[in-house]
Short mmCIF file of C-alpha atoms in Angstrom, two decimals:
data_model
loop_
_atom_site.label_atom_id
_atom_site.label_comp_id
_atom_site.label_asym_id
_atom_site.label_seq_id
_atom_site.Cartn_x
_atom_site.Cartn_y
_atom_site.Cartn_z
CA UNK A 1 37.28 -123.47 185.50
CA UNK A 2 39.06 -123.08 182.15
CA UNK A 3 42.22 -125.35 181.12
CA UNK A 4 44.41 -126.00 178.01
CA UNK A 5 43.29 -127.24 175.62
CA UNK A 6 42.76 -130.74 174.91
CA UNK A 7 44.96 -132.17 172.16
CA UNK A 8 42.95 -134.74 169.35
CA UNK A 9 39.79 -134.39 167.97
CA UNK A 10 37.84 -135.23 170.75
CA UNK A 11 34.71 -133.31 171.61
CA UNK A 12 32.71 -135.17 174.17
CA UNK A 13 33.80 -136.72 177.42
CA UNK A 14 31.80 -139.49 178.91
CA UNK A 15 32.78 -140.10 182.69
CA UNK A 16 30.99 -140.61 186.45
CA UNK A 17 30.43 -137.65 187.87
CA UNK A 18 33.11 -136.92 190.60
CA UNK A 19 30.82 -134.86 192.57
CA UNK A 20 27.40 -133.82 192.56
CA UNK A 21 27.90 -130.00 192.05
CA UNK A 22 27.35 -130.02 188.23
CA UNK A 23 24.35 -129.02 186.62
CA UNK A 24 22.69 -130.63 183.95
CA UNK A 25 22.30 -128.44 180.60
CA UNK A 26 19.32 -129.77 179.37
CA UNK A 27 17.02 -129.99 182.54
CA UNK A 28 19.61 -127.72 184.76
CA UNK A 29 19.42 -130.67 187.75
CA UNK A 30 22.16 -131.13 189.50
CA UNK A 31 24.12 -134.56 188.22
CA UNK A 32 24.59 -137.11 191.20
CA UNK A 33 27.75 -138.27 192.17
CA UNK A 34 29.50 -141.57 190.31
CA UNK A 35 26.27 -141.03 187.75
CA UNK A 36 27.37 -141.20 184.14
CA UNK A 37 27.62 -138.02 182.54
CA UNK A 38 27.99 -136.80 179.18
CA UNK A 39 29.84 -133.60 178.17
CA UNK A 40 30.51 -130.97 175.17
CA UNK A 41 34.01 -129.78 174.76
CA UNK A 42 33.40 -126.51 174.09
CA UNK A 43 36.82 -124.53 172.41
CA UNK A 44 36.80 -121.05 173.24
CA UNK A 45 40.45 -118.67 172.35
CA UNK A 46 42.92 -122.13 173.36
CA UNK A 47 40.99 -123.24 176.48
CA UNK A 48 37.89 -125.33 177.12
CA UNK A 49 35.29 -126.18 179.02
CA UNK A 50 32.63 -128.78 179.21
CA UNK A 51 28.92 -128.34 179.41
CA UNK A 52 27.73 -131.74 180.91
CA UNK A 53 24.78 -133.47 180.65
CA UNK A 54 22.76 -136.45 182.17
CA UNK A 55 23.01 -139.39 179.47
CA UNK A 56 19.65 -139.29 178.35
CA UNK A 57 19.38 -134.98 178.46
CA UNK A 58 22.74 -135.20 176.08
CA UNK A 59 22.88 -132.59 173.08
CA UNK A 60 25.06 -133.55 170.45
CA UNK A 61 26.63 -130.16 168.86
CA UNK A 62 25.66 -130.07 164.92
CA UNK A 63 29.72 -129.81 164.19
CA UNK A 64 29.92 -133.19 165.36
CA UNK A 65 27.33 -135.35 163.27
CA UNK A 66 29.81 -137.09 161.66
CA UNK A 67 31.66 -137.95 164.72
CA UNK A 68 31.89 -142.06 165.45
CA UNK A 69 32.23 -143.70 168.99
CA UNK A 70 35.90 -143.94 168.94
CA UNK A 71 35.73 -139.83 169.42
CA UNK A 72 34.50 -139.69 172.59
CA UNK A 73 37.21 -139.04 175.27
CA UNK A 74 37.47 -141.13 178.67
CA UNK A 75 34.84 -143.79 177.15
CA UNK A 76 37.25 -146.66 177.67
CA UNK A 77 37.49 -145.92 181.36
CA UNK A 78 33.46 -147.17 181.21
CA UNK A 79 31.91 -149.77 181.88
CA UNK A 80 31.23 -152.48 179.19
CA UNK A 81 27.22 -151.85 179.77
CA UNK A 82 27.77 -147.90 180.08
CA UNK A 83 30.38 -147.94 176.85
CA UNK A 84 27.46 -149.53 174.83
CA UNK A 85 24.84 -147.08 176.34
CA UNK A 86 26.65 -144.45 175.50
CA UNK A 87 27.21 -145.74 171.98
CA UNK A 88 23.66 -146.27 171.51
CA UNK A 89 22.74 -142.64 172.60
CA UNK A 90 25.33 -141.26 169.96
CA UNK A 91 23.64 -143.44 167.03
CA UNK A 92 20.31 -142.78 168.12
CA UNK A 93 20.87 -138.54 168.53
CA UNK A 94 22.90 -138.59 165.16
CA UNK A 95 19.38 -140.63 163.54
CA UNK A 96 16.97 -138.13 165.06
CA UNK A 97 18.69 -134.95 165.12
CA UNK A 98 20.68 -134.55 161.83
CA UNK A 99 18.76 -137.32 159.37
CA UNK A 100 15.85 -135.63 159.64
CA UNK A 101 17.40 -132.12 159.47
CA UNK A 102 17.18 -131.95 155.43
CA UNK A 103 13.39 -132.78 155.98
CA UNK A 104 13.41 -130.01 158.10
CA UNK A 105 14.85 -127.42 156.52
CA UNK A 106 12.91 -128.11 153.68
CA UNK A 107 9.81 -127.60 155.86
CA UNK A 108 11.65 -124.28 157.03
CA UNK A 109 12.43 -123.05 153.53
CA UNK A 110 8.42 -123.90 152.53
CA UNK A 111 7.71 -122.01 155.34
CA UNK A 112 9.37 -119.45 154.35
CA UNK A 113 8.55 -119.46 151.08
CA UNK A 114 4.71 -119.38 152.09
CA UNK A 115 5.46 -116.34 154.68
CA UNK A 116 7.06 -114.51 151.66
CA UNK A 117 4.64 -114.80 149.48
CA UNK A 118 1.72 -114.00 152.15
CA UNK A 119 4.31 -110.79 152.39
CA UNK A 120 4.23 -110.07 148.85
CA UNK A 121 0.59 -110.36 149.02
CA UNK A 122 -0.28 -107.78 152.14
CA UNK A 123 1.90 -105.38 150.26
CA UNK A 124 0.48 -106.00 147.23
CA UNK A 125 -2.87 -104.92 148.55
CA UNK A 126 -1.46 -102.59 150.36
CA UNK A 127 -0.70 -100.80 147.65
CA UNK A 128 -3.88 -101.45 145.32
CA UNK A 129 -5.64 -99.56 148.66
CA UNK A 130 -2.81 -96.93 148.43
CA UNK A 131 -3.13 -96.81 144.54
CA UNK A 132 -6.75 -96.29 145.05
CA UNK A 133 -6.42 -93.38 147.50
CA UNK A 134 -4.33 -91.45 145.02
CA UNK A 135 -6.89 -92.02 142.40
CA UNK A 136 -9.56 -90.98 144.77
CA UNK A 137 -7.77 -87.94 145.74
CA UNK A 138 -6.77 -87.28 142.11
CA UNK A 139 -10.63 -86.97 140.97
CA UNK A 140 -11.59 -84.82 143.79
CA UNK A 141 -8.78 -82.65 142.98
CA UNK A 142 -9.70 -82.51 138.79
CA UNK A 143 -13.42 -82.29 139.96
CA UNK A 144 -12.30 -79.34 142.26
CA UNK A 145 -10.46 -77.72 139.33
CA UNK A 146 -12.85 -78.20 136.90
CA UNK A 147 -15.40 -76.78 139.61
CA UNK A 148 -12.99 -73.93 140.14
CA UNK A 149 -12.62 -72.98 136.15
CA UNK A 150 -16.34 -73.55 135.34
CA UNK A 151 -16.63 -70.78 138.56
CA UNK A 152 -13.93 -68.40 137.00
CA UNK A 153 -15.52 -68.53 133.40
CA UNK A 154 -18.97 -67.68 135.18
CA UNK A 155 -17.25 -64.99 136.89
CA UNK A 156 -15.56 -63.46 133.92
CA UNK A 157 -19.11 -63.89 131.87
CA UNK A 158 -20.65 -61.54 134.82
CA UNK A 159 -17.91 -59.41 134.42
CA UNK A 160 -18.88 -58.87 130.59
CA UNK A 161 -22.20 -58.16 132.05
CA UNK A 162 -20.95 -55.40 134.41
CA UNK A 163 -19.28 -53.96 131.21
CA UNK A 164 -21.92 -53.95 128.31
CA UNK A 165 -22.55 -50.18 128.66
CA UNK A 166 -18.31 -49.61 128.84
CA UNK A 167 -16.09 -49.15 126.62
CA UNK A 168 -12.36 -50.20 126.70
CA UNK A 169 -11.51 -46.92 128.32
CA UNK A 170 -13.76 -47.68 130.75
CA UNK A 171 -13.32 -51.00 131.20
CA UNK A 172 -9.42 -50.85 132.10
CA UNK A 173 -10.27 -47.81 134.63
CA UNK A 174 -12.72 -49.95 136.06
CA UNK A 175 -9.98 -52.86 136.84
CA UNK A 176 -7.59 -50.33 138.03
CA UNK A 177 -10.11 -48.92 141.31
CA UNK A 178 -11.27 -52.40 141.37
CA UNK A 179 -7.92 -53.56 142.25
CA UNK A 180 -7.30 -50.11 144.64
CA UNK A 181 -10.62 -51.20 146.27
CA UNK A 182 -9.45 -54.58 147.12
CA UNK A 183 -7.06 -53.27 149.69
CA UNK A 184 -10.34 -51.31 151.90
CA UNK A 185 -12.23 -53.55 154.77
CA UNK A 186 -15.90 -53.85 153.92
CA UNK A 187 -16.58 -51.42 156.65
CA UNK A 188 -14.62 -48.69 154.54
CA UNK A 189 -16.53 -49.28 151.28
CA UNK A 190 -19.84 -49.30 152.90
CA UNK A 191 -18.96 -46.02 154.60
CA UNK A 192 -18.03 -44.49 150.92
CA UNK A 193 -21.33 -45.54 149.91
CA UNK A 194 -23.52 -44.06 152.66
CA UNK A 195 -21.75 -40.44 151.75
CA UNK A 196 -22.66 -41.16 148.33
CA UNK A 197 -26.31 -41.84 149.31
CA UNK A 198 -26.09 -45.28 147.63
CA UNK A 199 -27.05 -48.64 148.59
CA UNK A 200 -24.99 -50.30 151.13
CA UNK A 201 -26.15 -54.16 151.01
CA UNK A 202 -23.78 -56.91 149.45
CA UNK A 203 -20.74 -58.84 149.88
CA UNK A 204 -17.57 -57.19 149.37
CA UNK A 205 -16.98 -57.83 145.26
CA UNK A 206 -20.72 -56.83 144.99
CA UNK A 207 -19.68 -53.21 147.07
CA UNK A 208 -16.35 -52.18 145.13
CA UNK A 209 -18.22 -52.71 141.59
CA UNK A 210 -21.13 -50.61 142.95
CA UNK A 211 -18.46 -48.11 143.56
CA UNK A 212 -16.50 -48.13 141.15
CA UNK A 213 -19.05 -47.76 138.69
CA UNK A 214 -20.05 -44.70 140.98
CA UNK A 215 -16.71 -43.37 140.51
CA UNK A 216 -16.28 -44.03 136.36
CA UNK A 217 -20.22 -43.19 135.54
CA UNK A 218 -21.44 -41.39 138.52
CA UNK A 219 -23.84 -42.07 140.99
CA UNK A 220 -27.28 -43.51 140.32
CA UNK A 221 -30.22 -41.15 141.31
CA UNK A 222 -33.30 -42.71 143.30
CA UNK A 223 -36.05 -43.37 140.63
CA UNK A 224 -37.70 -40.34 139.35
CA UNK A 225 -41.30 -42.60 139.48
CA UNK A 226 -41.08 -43.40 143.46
CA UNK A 227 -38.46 -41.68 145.05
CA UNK A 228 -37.61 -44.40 147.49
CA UNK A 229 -36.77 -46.70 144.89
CA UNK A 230 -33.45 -47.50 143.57
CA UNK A 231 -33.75 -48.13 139.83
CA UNK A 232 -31.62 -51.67 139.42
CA UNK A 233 -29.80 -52.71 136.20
CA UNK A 234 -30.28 -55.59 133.54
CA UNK A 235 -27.69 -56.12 131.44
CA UNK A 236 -28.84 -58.90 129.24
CA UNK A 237 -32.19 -56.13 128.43
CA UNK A 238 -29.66 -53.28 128.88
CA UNK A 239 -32.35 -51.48 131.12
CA UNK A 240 -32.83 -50.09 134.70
CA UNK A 241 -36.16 -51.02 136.81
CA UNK A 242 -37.28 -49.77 139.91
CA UNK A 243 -38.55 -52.61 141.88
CA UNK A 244 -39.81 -50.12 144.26
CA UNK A 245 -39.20 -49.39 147.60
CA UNK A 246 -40.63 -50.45 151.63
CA UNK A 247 -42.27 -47.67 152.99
CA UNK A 248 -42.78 -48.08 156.74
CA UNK A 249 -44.31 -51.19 156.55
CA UNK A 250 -45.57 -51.67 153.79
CA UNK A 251 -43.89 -52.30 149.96
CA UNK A 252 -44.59 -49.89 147.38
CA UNK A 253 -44.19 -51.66 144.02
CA UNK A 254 -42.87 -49.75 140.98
CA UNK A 255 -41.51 -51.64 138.05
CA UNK A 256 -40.63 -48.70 136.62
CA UNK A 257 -38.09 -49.14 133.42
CA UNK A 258 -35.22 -46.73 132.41
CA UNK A 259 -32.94 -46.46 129.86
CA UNK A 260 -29.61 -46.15 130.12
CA UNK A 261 -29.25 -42.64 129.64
CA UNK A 262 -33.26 -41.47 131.46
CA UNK A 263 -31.42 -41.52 134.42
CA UNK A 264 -28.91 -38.92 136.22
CA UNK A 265 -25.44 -39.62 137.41
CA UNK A 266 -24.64 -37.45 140.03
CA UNK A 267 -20.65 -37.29 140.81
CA UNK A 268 -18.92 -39.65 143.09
CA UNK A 269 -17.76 -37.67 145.80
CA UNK A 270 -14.09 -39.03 147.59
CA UNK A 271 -14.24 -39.69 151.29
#
């Protein structure tokens, strides 16, 4: 039940229980009747009310550490024995709970300071193991790259190979279908090279050069020597050899070499 506020300064009550309905606050057992009980004024928008205690379960509020015996309210109406009990229980919380509160929080703040720092720490490594990630990543990635541009300048030096019998006529002609090229399924090339009678075998970059070299020089006649064989180019020698050909089951060597011009180019012939 709320009422006015009490005038004064006063902030705990000390009285005998009227009844026995209260409950304690700090073990929540009920308070016997005529038993001497302690209570916090507590001041809430111009009204009050009272959480009461058993003498010994008694909380002192921290607002009130400076507060001396003469604040309690209703203490005169105690007895002489119960006045100096209850005295004794003020000196004795304002010793244990507030003198040793600097001690405390000192404790607290090293505590604190010693969580931080562990803190500090975690992320610290947590970042050294992120920083080292990154890194890790970063040299697969240059390794990748330089893996990648080692693999392009080894493509475009096989390229210069294709080319050693072109010239720069030749050469840009041969980019030109080599790009058109790109745009057919492996399936389509393959058929243009069965109606050219040439050979079909190869991944798809290894198919559009064979044609388009078809298309710029002209198709490569079987070798003259076995005529099964299909004479096969060295451009570091600048020759064409004819391995030889299988025949049924069994391989017919040749190792027959050409020169660049000993052989016929028949016309490439659209499909």
């Amino acid at each position: 039940m709320k009422l006015p506020s009490l005038e004064g300064d006063m902030f705990m009550t000390a009285a005998y229980a009227p009844s026995n309905r209260a409950t304690c606050k700090g073990c929540y057992a009920k308070i016997n009747k005529e038993e001497l009980r302690l209570s916090n004024i507590v001041d809430e928008d111009h009204y009050h009310q009272e959480h009461h205690f058993h003498a010994d379960c008694f909380q002192l509020k921290p607002a009130f550490k400076n507060a001396t015996y003469k604040d309690i309210f209703h203490v005169e109406n105690l007895s002489k024995a119960d006045q100096e009990k209850v005295k004794a229980i003020l000196e004795k919380l304002q010793k244990s709970e507030f003198k040793k509160k600097p001690q405390q929080k000192k404790q607290i703040q090293n505590q604190n300071k010693v969580n931080q720092k562990k803190i500090i720490d975690e992320d610290y490594k947590n970042t050294k193991k992120q920083s080292k990630k990154v890194e890790k990543k970063e040299k697969k990635l240059e390794t990748i790259k330089k893996k990648s541009e080692s693999s392009q300048n080894e493509s475009d030096d096989e390229e210069s190979d294709v080319f050693v019998l072109y010239d720069k006529a030749q050469k840009e002609e041969f980019r030109k279908i080599q790009k058109e090229l790109e745009k057919k399924s492996a399936g389509q090339l393959k058929q243009m090279l069965k109606a050219n009678d040439q050979k079909q075998t190869g991944n798809k970059g290894e198919l559009i050069e064979r044609i388009a070299d078809c298309m710029i020089k002209g198709c490569l006649e079987k070798c003259p020597n076995f005529s099964g064989g299909r004479p096969k180019f060295n451009p570091i020698q600048k020759i064409f050899k004819c391995p030889g050909y299988m025949d049924d089951t069994e391989f017919r060597f040749c190792n027959k070499v050409f020169g660049p011009k000993d052989l016929k180019r028949i016309p490439w012939i659209d499909v």
